[in-house]
Amino acid sequence: MSSESRPEGEAGSGNGQEEKAPRETGDGDRADAPEEASHASAAPAASEDASAPESGTERAAGPAAQPAPQQAYADRCYRSPGALAGGVLLLLLAVWLGTDALVNGDARTRLSAGSGLLFAVPLVVAFTLRPAVYAGQQRMRVRNPFRTITVPWGTVEALRAGYSSEVVADGAKYQLWSIPVSLRARKRAARQTERAERAAADGHTAGALARPTGLFGLGGVPGADGGGEKRAASDQAIDELRTLAADHGESPEAQGEVTVRWAYEIAAPALAGAVALAVLYATS
């Protein structure tokens, strides 16, 4: 303060106008300084405001904003291993006999062999290799020898396995050819359950000494079976299908109508072979 007042007193004694000029310029400089400071402070604020949407878009485009990928659900397939093995053996036998007749037979024998193969091979495929049940999140697809039935879970009324496996949907009953019911397997499972319960009651564990039972000692080992009720393969498959129907029956994607498609690719060759065999036997 003292250093600024001394020059102002000396300048005022020489000229009064010179004393006002520095003050006006000084006031102007002081007046302009806040404006420059305000512009300087406004520029970073504007830059921050401009950068704010960019940071927001960067956050929105980041990994957190990406939707989680939906896990695909693989269809379950139920088939009969015995039917598959039998079908392969029958096809090999038909190819062996048919090839021998076509190569070494006369004209009529070749016609008979060709007609027989045309009739038999589709039927073997239809009853052994074709049957399957595919179960997904939305529907169940039943592939029988001559039909393919698509059953949404919302239309399933019952799934049961008595002497055969079947599904009831929209008031109609459809057989499940690929899930055959074996009474022998049920009895075996019941015996295993009874043996496990008896072993648990006697205090045997899985690490107990092995004691063979049954015919020639091949009936099993008490205490070696796991706990719980044993189930036949067909009953386990029906239980899994019931669980899928109960879990997905109420979802909107599992609604719809039951559709049935005939397997013309199986029926047409078999019918043609049957007609050819009938004509050959009629003209013999």
CSV table of C-alpha atoms in Angstrom, one decimal:
chain,number,residue,atom,x,y,z
A,1,MET,CA,0.0,0.0,0.0
A,2,SER,CA,2.8,2.5,0.8
A,3,SER,CA,4.8,1.8,-2.3
A,4,GLU,CA,1.7,2.5,-4.5
A,5,SER,CA,0.7,5.8,-2.8
A,6,ARG,CA,4.1,7.5,-3.2
A,7,PRO,CA,4.2,7.7,-7.1
A,8,GLU,CA,0.6,8.8,-7.2
A,9,GLY,CA,1.4,11.9,-4.9
A,10,GLU,CA,4.4,12.9,-7.1
A,11,ALA,CA,2.5,12.7,-10.3
A,12,GLY,CA,-0.5,14.7,-8.9
A,13,SER,CA,1.8,17.7,-8.1
A,14,GLY,CA,3.0,18.0,-11.7
A,15,ASN,CA,-0.3,17.5,-13.8
A,16,GLY,CA,-3.8,16.8,-12.7
A,17,GLN,CA,-4.8,15.1,-16.0
A,18,GLU,CA,-1.8,12.8,-15.8
A,19,GLU,CA,-3.1,11.7,-12.4
A,20,LYS,CA,-6.5,10.6,-13.8
A,21,ALA,CA,-5.1,8.8,-16.9
A,22,PRO,CA,-3.3,6.1,-15.0
A,23,ARG,CA,-6.3,5.6,-12.7
A,24,GLU,CA,-8.6,5.3,-15.7
A,25,THR,CA,-6.3,2.9,-17.4
A,26,GLY,CA,-5.8,1.1,-14.1
A,27,ASP,CA,-9.5,0.9,-13.6
A,28,GLY,CA,-9.9,-0.3,-17.1
A,29,ASP,CA,-7.3,-2.9,-16.6
A,30,ARG,CA,-8.9,-3.9,-13.3
A,31,ALA,CA,-12.3,-4.0,-15.0
A,32,ASP,CA,-11.0,-6.1,-17.9
A,33,ALA,CA,-9.3,-8.5,-15.6
A,34,PRO,CA,-12.4,-10.1,-14.1
A,35,GLU,CA,-13.9,-10.4,-17.6
A,36,GLU,CA,-10.8,-12.2,-18.8
A,37,ALA,CA,-10.8,-14.3,-15.6
A,38,SER,CA,-14.5,-15.1,-16.2
A,39,HIS,CA,-13.7,-16.1,-19.8
A,40,ALA,CA,-10.8,-18.2,-18.7
A,41,SER,CA,-12.9,-19.9,-16.1
A,42,ALA,CA,-15.8,-20.4,-18.5
A,43,ALA,CA,-13.6,-22.1,-21.1
A,44,PRO,CA,-12.6,-25.0,-18.8
A,45,ALA,CA,-16.2,-25.3,-17.7
A,46,ALA,CA,-17.4,-25.5,-21.3
A,47,SER,CA,-14.7,-28.0,-22.1
A,48,GLU,CA,-15.7,-30.1,-19.1
A,49,ASP,CA,-19.4,-29.9,-20.1
A,50,ALA,CA,-18.5,-30.9,-23.6
A,51,SER,CA,-16.4,-33.8,-22.4
A,52,ALA,CA,-19.1,-34.9,-20.0
A,53,PRO,CA,-21.4,-36.4,-22.7
A,54,GLU,CA,-18.4,-38.1,-24.3
A,55,SER,CA,-17.5,-39.7,-21.0
A,56,GLY,CA,-21.1,-40.7,-20.6
A,57,THR,CA,-21.2,-42.3,-24.1
A,58,GLU,CA,-17.9,-44.1,-23.3
A,59,ARG,CA,-19.4,-45.5,-20.2
A,60,ALA,CA,-22.6,-46.5,-22.0
A,61,ALA,CA,-20.5,-48.2,-24.7
A,62,GLY,CA,-18.3,-49.9,-22.2
A,63,PRO,CA,-18.4,-53.6,-21.3
A,64,ALA,CA,-20.9,-53.0,-18.5
A,65,ALA,CA,-23.6,-51.8,-21.0
A,66,GLN,CA,-23.2,-54.9,-23.3
A,67,PRO,CA,-26.0,-57.5,-22.7
A,68,ALA,CA,-25.0,-60.8,-21.3
A,69,PRO,CA,-24.9,-63.5,-23.9
A,70,GLN,CA,-27.7,-66.0,-23.6
A,71,GLN,CA,-26.6,-69.6,-22.9
A,72,ALA,CA,-27.7,-71.9,-25.7
A,73,TYR,CA,-29.6,-75.0,-24.6
A,74,ALA,CA,-28.7,-78.3,-26.2
A,75,ASP,CA,-31.6,-80.6,-26.9
A,76,ARG,CA,-31.7,-83.9,-25.1
A,77,CYS,CA,-32.0,-86.9,-27.2
A,78,TYR,CA,-33.5,-90.2,-26.0
A,79,ARG,CA,-32.9,-93.3,-28.1
A,80,SER,CA,-32.9,-97.1,-27.6
A,81,PRO,CA,-29.4,-98.6,-27.7
A,82,GLY,CA,-30.8,-102.0,-28.3
A,83,ALA,CA,-32.9,-100.9,-31.2
A,84,LEU,CA,-29.9,-99.1,-32.8
A,85,ALA,CA,-27.7,-102.2,-32.5
A,86,GLY,CA,-30.4,-104.5,-33.9
A,87,GLY,CA,-31.1,-102.1,-36.8
A,88,VAL,CA,-27.4,-102.0,-37.8
A,89,LEU,CA,-27.2,-105.8,-37.7
A,90,LEU,CA,-30.3,-106.2,-39.8
A,91,LEU,CA,-29.1,-103.7,-42.3
A,92,LEU,CA,-25.8,-105.5,-42.6
A,93,LEU,CA,-27.6,-108.8,-43.1
A,94,ALA,CA,-29.9,-107.4,-45.7
A,95,VAL,CA,-27.0,-105.8,-47.6
A,96,TRP,CA,-25.1,-109.1,-47.5
A,97,LEU,CA,-27.9,-111.3,-48.8
A,98,GLY,CA,-29.2,-108.7,-51.3
A,99,THR,CA,-25.8,-108.1,-52.8
A,100,ASP,CA,-25.2,-111.8,-53.2
A,101,ALA,CA,-28.6,-112.2,-54.9
A,102,LEU,CA,-28.0,-109.2,-57.2
A,103,VAL,CA,-24.6,-110.4,-58.3
A,104,ASN,CA,-25.1,-114.2,-58.6
A,105,GLY,CA,-28.8,-114.5,-59.3
A,106,ASP,CA,-30.7,-114.6,-62.6
A,107,ALA,CA,-32.9,-111.7,-63.9
A,108,ARG,CA,-36.0,-112.7,-61.9
A,109,THR,CA,-33.9,-113.2,-58.7
A,110,ARG,CA,-32.4,-109.8,-59.1
A,111,LEU,CA,-35.8,-108.2,-59.5
A,112,SER,CA,-37.0,-110.0,-56.4
A,113,ALA,CA,-33.9,-109.1,-54.4
A,114,GLY,CA,-34.2,-105.4,-55.4
A,115,SER,CA,-37.9,-105.3,-54.6
A,116,GLY,CA,-37.3,-107.0,-51.3
A,117,LEU,CA,-34.5,-104.5,-50.3
A,118,LEU,CA,-36.7,-101.6,-51.4
A,119,PHE,CA,-39.4,-102.9,-49.1
A,120,ALA,CA,-37.4,-104.2,-46.1
A,121,VAL,CA,-34.7,-101.5,-45.7
A,122,PRO,CA,-37.1,-98.5,-45.1
A,123,LEU,CA,-39.0,-100.6,-42.6
A,124,VAL,CA,-35.9,-101.6,-40.7
A,125,VAL,CA,-34.7,-98.0,-40.6
A,126,ALA,CA,-38.2,-96.9,-39.5
A,127,PHE,CA,-38.5,-99.2,-36.5
A,128,THR,CA,-34.9,-99.3,-35.3
A,129,LEU,CA,-32.8,-96.3,-36.3
A,130,ARG,CA,-35.5,-93.6,-36.8
A,131,PRO,CA,-37.3,-93.5,-33.4
A,132,ALA,CA,-36.0,-90.7,-31.2
A,133,VAL,CA,-37.3,-88.1,-28.7
A,134,TYR,CA,-35.7,-84.6,-28.7
A,135,ALA,CA,-36.5,-82.4,-25.7
A,136,GLY,CA,-35.6,-78.7,-25.6
A,137,GLN,CA,-36.6,-75.6,-23.8
A,138,GLN,CA,-39.7,-74.9,-25.9
A,139,ARG,CA,-41.0,-78.2,-27.2
A,140,MET,CA,-40.6,-81.9,-27.4
A,141,ARG,CA,-40.2,-83.6,-30.8
A,142,VAL,CA,-41.2,-87.2,-31.0
A,143,ARG,CA,-39.9,-89.1,-34.0
A,144,ASN,CA,-41.8,-92.4,-34.4
A,145,PRO,CA,-41.5,-94.9,-37.3
A,146,PHE,CA,-44.0,-93.1,-39.6
A,147,ARG,CA,-44.7,-89.8,-37.9
A,148,THR,CA,-43.0,-86.8,-36.4
A,149,ILE,CA,-45.0,-85.1,-33.6
A,150,THR,CA,-44.0,-81.7,-32.3
A,151,VAL,CA,-45.4,-81.1,-28.9
A,152,PRO,CA,-44.9,-77.7,-27.1
A,153,TRP,CA,-44.5,-78.0,-23.4
A,154,GLY,CA,-47.6,-75.9,-22.8
A,155,THR,CA,-49.8,-78.5,-24.4
A,156,VAL,CA,-48.5,-81.5,-22.4
A,157,GLU,CA,-51.1,-82.9,-20.2
A,158,ALA,CA,-49.4,-86.1,-19.0
A,159,LEU,CA,-46.3,-88.2,-19.4
A,160,ARG,CA,-46.5,-91.8,-18.3
A,161,ALA,CA,-44.8,-95.1,-18.6
A,162,GLY,CA,-47.0,-98.1,-18.0
A,163,TYR,CA,-46.4,-101.0,-20.4
A,164,SER,CA,-45.3,-98.3,-23.0
A,165,SER,CA,-44.1,-94.7,-22.8
A,166,GLU,CA,-46.6,-92.1,-24.0
A,167,VAL,CA,-47.4,-88.4,-23.9
A,168,VAL,CA,-50.9,-86.9,-23.7
A,169,ALA,CA,-51.2,-83.5,-25.4
A,170,ASP,CA,-54.3,-81.6,-26.5
A,171,GLY,CA,-56.4,-84.7,-25.7
A,172,ALA,CA,-54.5,-87.0,-28.0
A,173,LYS,CA,-52.1,-89.8,-27.0
A,174,TYR,CA,-48.8,-90.4,-28.7
A,175,GLN,CA,-46.4,-93.3,-28.2
A,176,LEU,CA,-42.7,-92.8,-27.5
A,177,TRP,CA,-41.1,-95.5,-29.5
A,178,SER,CA,-37.6,-94.6,-28.6
A,179,ILE,CA,-38.3,-95.0,-24.8
A,180,PRO,CA,-39.3,-98.7,-24.5
A,181,VAL,CA,-40.5,-99.9,-21.2
A,182,SER,CA,-38.7,-103.0,-19.9
A,183,LEU,CA,-40.4,-104.9,-17.0
A,184,ARG,CA,-37.2,-106.8,-16.5
A,185,ALA,CA,-35.3,-103.6,-16.0
A,186,ARG,CA,-37.9,-102.4,-13.5
A,187,LYS,CA,-37.6,-105.7,-11.5
A,188,ARG,CA,-33.8,-105.4,-11.6
A,189,ALA,CA,-34.0,-101.8,-10.3
A,190,ALA,CA,-36.4,-102.9,-7.5
A,191,ARG,CA,-34.1,-105.7,-6.5
A,192,GLN,CA,-31.1,-103.2,-6.3
A,193,THR,CA,-33.1,-100.8,-4.2
A,194,GLU,CA,-34.2,-103.6,-1.8
A,195,ARG,CA,-30.6,-104.8,-1.6
A,196,ALA,CA,-29.3,-101.4,-0.9
A,197,GLU,CA,-31.9,-100.8,1.8
A,198,ARG,CA,-31.2,-104.1,3.4
A,199,ALA,CA,-27.4,-103.4,3.4
A,200,ALA,CA,-28.0,-100.0,5.0
A,201,ALA,CA,-30.2,-101.5,7.7
A,202,ASP,CA,-27.5,-104.1,8.4
A,203,GLY,CA,-24.8,-101.4,8.7
A,204,HIS,CA,-22.9,-102.2,5.5
A,205,THR,CA,-21.2,-99.4,3.7
A,206,ALA,CA,-19.7,-99.0,0.3
A,207,GLY,CA,-16.3,-99.9,1.7
A,208,ALA,CA,-17.5,-103.1,3.3
A,209,LEU,CA,-16.2,-106.5,2.4
A,210,ALA,CA,-17.5,-107.8,-0.9
A,211,ARG,CA,-19.9,-110.6,-0.6
A,212,PRO,CA,-21.3,-111.9,-3.9
A,213,THR,CA,-25.0,-112.9,-4.1
A,214,GLY,CA,-27.2,-114.3,-6.7
A,215,LEU,CA,-26.6,-117.0,-9.3
A,216,PHE,CA,-22.9,-118.0,-9.5
A,217,GLY,CA,-22.1,-115.0,-7.4
A,218,LEU,CA,-23.0,-112.5,-10.1
A,219,GLY,CA,-26.0,-111.0,-8.4
A,220,GLY,CA,-24.2,-108.0,-6.9
A,221,VAL,CA,-22.5,-107.0,-3.7
A,222,PRO,CA,-24.5,-105.8,-0.7
A,223,GLY,CA,-23.3,-102.5,0.6
A,224,ALA,CA,-21.6,-101.6,-2.7
A,225,ASP,CA,-24.7,-100.0,-4.3
A,226,GLY,CA,-25.2,-96.3,-3.7
A,227,GLY,CA,-28.1,-95.2,-1.6
A,228,GLY,CA,-31.4,-94.0,-2.9
A,229,GLU,CA,-34.1,-95.6,-5.1
A,230,LYS,CA,-33.0,-97.3,-8.3
A,231,ARG,CA,-34.9,-96.5,-11.4
A,232,ALA,CA,-35.2,-98.2,-14.8
A,233,ALA,CA,-33.8,-96.2,-17.8
A,234,SER,CA,-37.3,-95.6,-19.2
A,235,ASP,CA,-38.6,-94.4,-15.9
A,236,GLN,CA,-35.7,-92.0,-15.5
A,237,ALA,CA,-36.3,-90.6,-19.0
A,238,ILE,CA,-40.0,-90.0,-18.3
A,239,ASP,CA,-39.0,-88.3,-15.0
A,240,GLU,CA,-36.7,-85.9,-16.9
A,241,LEU,CA,-39.4,-85.1,-19.5
A,242,ARG,CA,-41.9,-84.4,-16.7
A,243,THR,CA,-39.4,-82.0,-15.1
A,244,LEU,CA,-38.8,-80.2,-18.4
A,245,ALA,CA,-42.6,-79.9,-18.9
A,246,ALA,CA,-43.1,-78.5,-15.4
A,247,ASP,CA,-40.2,-76.0,-15.7
A,248,HIS,CA,-41.0,-74.7,-19.2
A,249,GLY,CA,-44.8,-75.3,-19.5
A,250,GLU,CA,-45.7,-71.8,-18.4
A,251,SER,CA,-43.2,-69.8,-20.6
A,252,PRO,CA,-44.7,-67.9,-23.6
A,253,GLU,CA,-42.2,-69.6,-26.0
A,254,ALA,CA,-43.5,-73.1,-25.1
A,255,GLN,CA,-47.0,-72.4,-26.2
A,256,GLY,CA,-48.6,-73.5,-29.5
A,257,GLU,CA,-50.3,-76.4,-31.2
A,258,VAL,CA,-49.3,-80.0,-31.7
A,259,THR,CA,-48.2,-80.7,-35.2
A,260,VAL,CA,-47.9,-84.1,-36.9
A,261,ARG,CA,-45.9,-84.8,-40.1
A,262,TRP,CA,-46.0,-88.1,-41.9
A,263,ALA,CA,-42.7,-89.7,-42.9
A,264,TYR,CA,-43.3,-90.0,-46.6
A,265,GLU,CA,-39.6,-90.7,-47.2
A,266,ILE,CA,-40.1,-94.0,-45.3
A,267,ALA,CA,-43.6,-94.9,-46.5
A,268,ALA,CA,-43.1,-94.2,-50.2
A,269,PRO,CA,-40.1,-96.6,-50.8
A,270,ALA,CA,-41.7,-99.3,-48.7
A,271,LEU,CA,-45.0,-99.1,-50.5
A,272,ALA,CA,-43.2,-99.2,-53.9
A,273,GLY,CA,-41.3,-102.3,-52.8
A,274,ALA,CA,-44.4,-104.0,-51.6
A,275,VAL,CA,-46.2,-103.3,-54.9
A,276,ALA,CA,-43.2,-104.6,-56.9
A,277,LEU,CA,-43.1,-107.8,-54.8
A,278,ALA,CA,-46.9,-108.3,-55.2
A,279,VAL,CA,-46.5,-108.0,-59.0
A,280,LEU,CA,-43.6,-110.4,-59.1
A,281,TYR,CA,-45.4,-113.0,-57.1
A,282,ALA,CA,-48.6,-112.5,-59.0
A,283,THR,CA,-46.8,-113.1,-62.4
A,284,SER,CA,-44.8,-116.1,-61.2
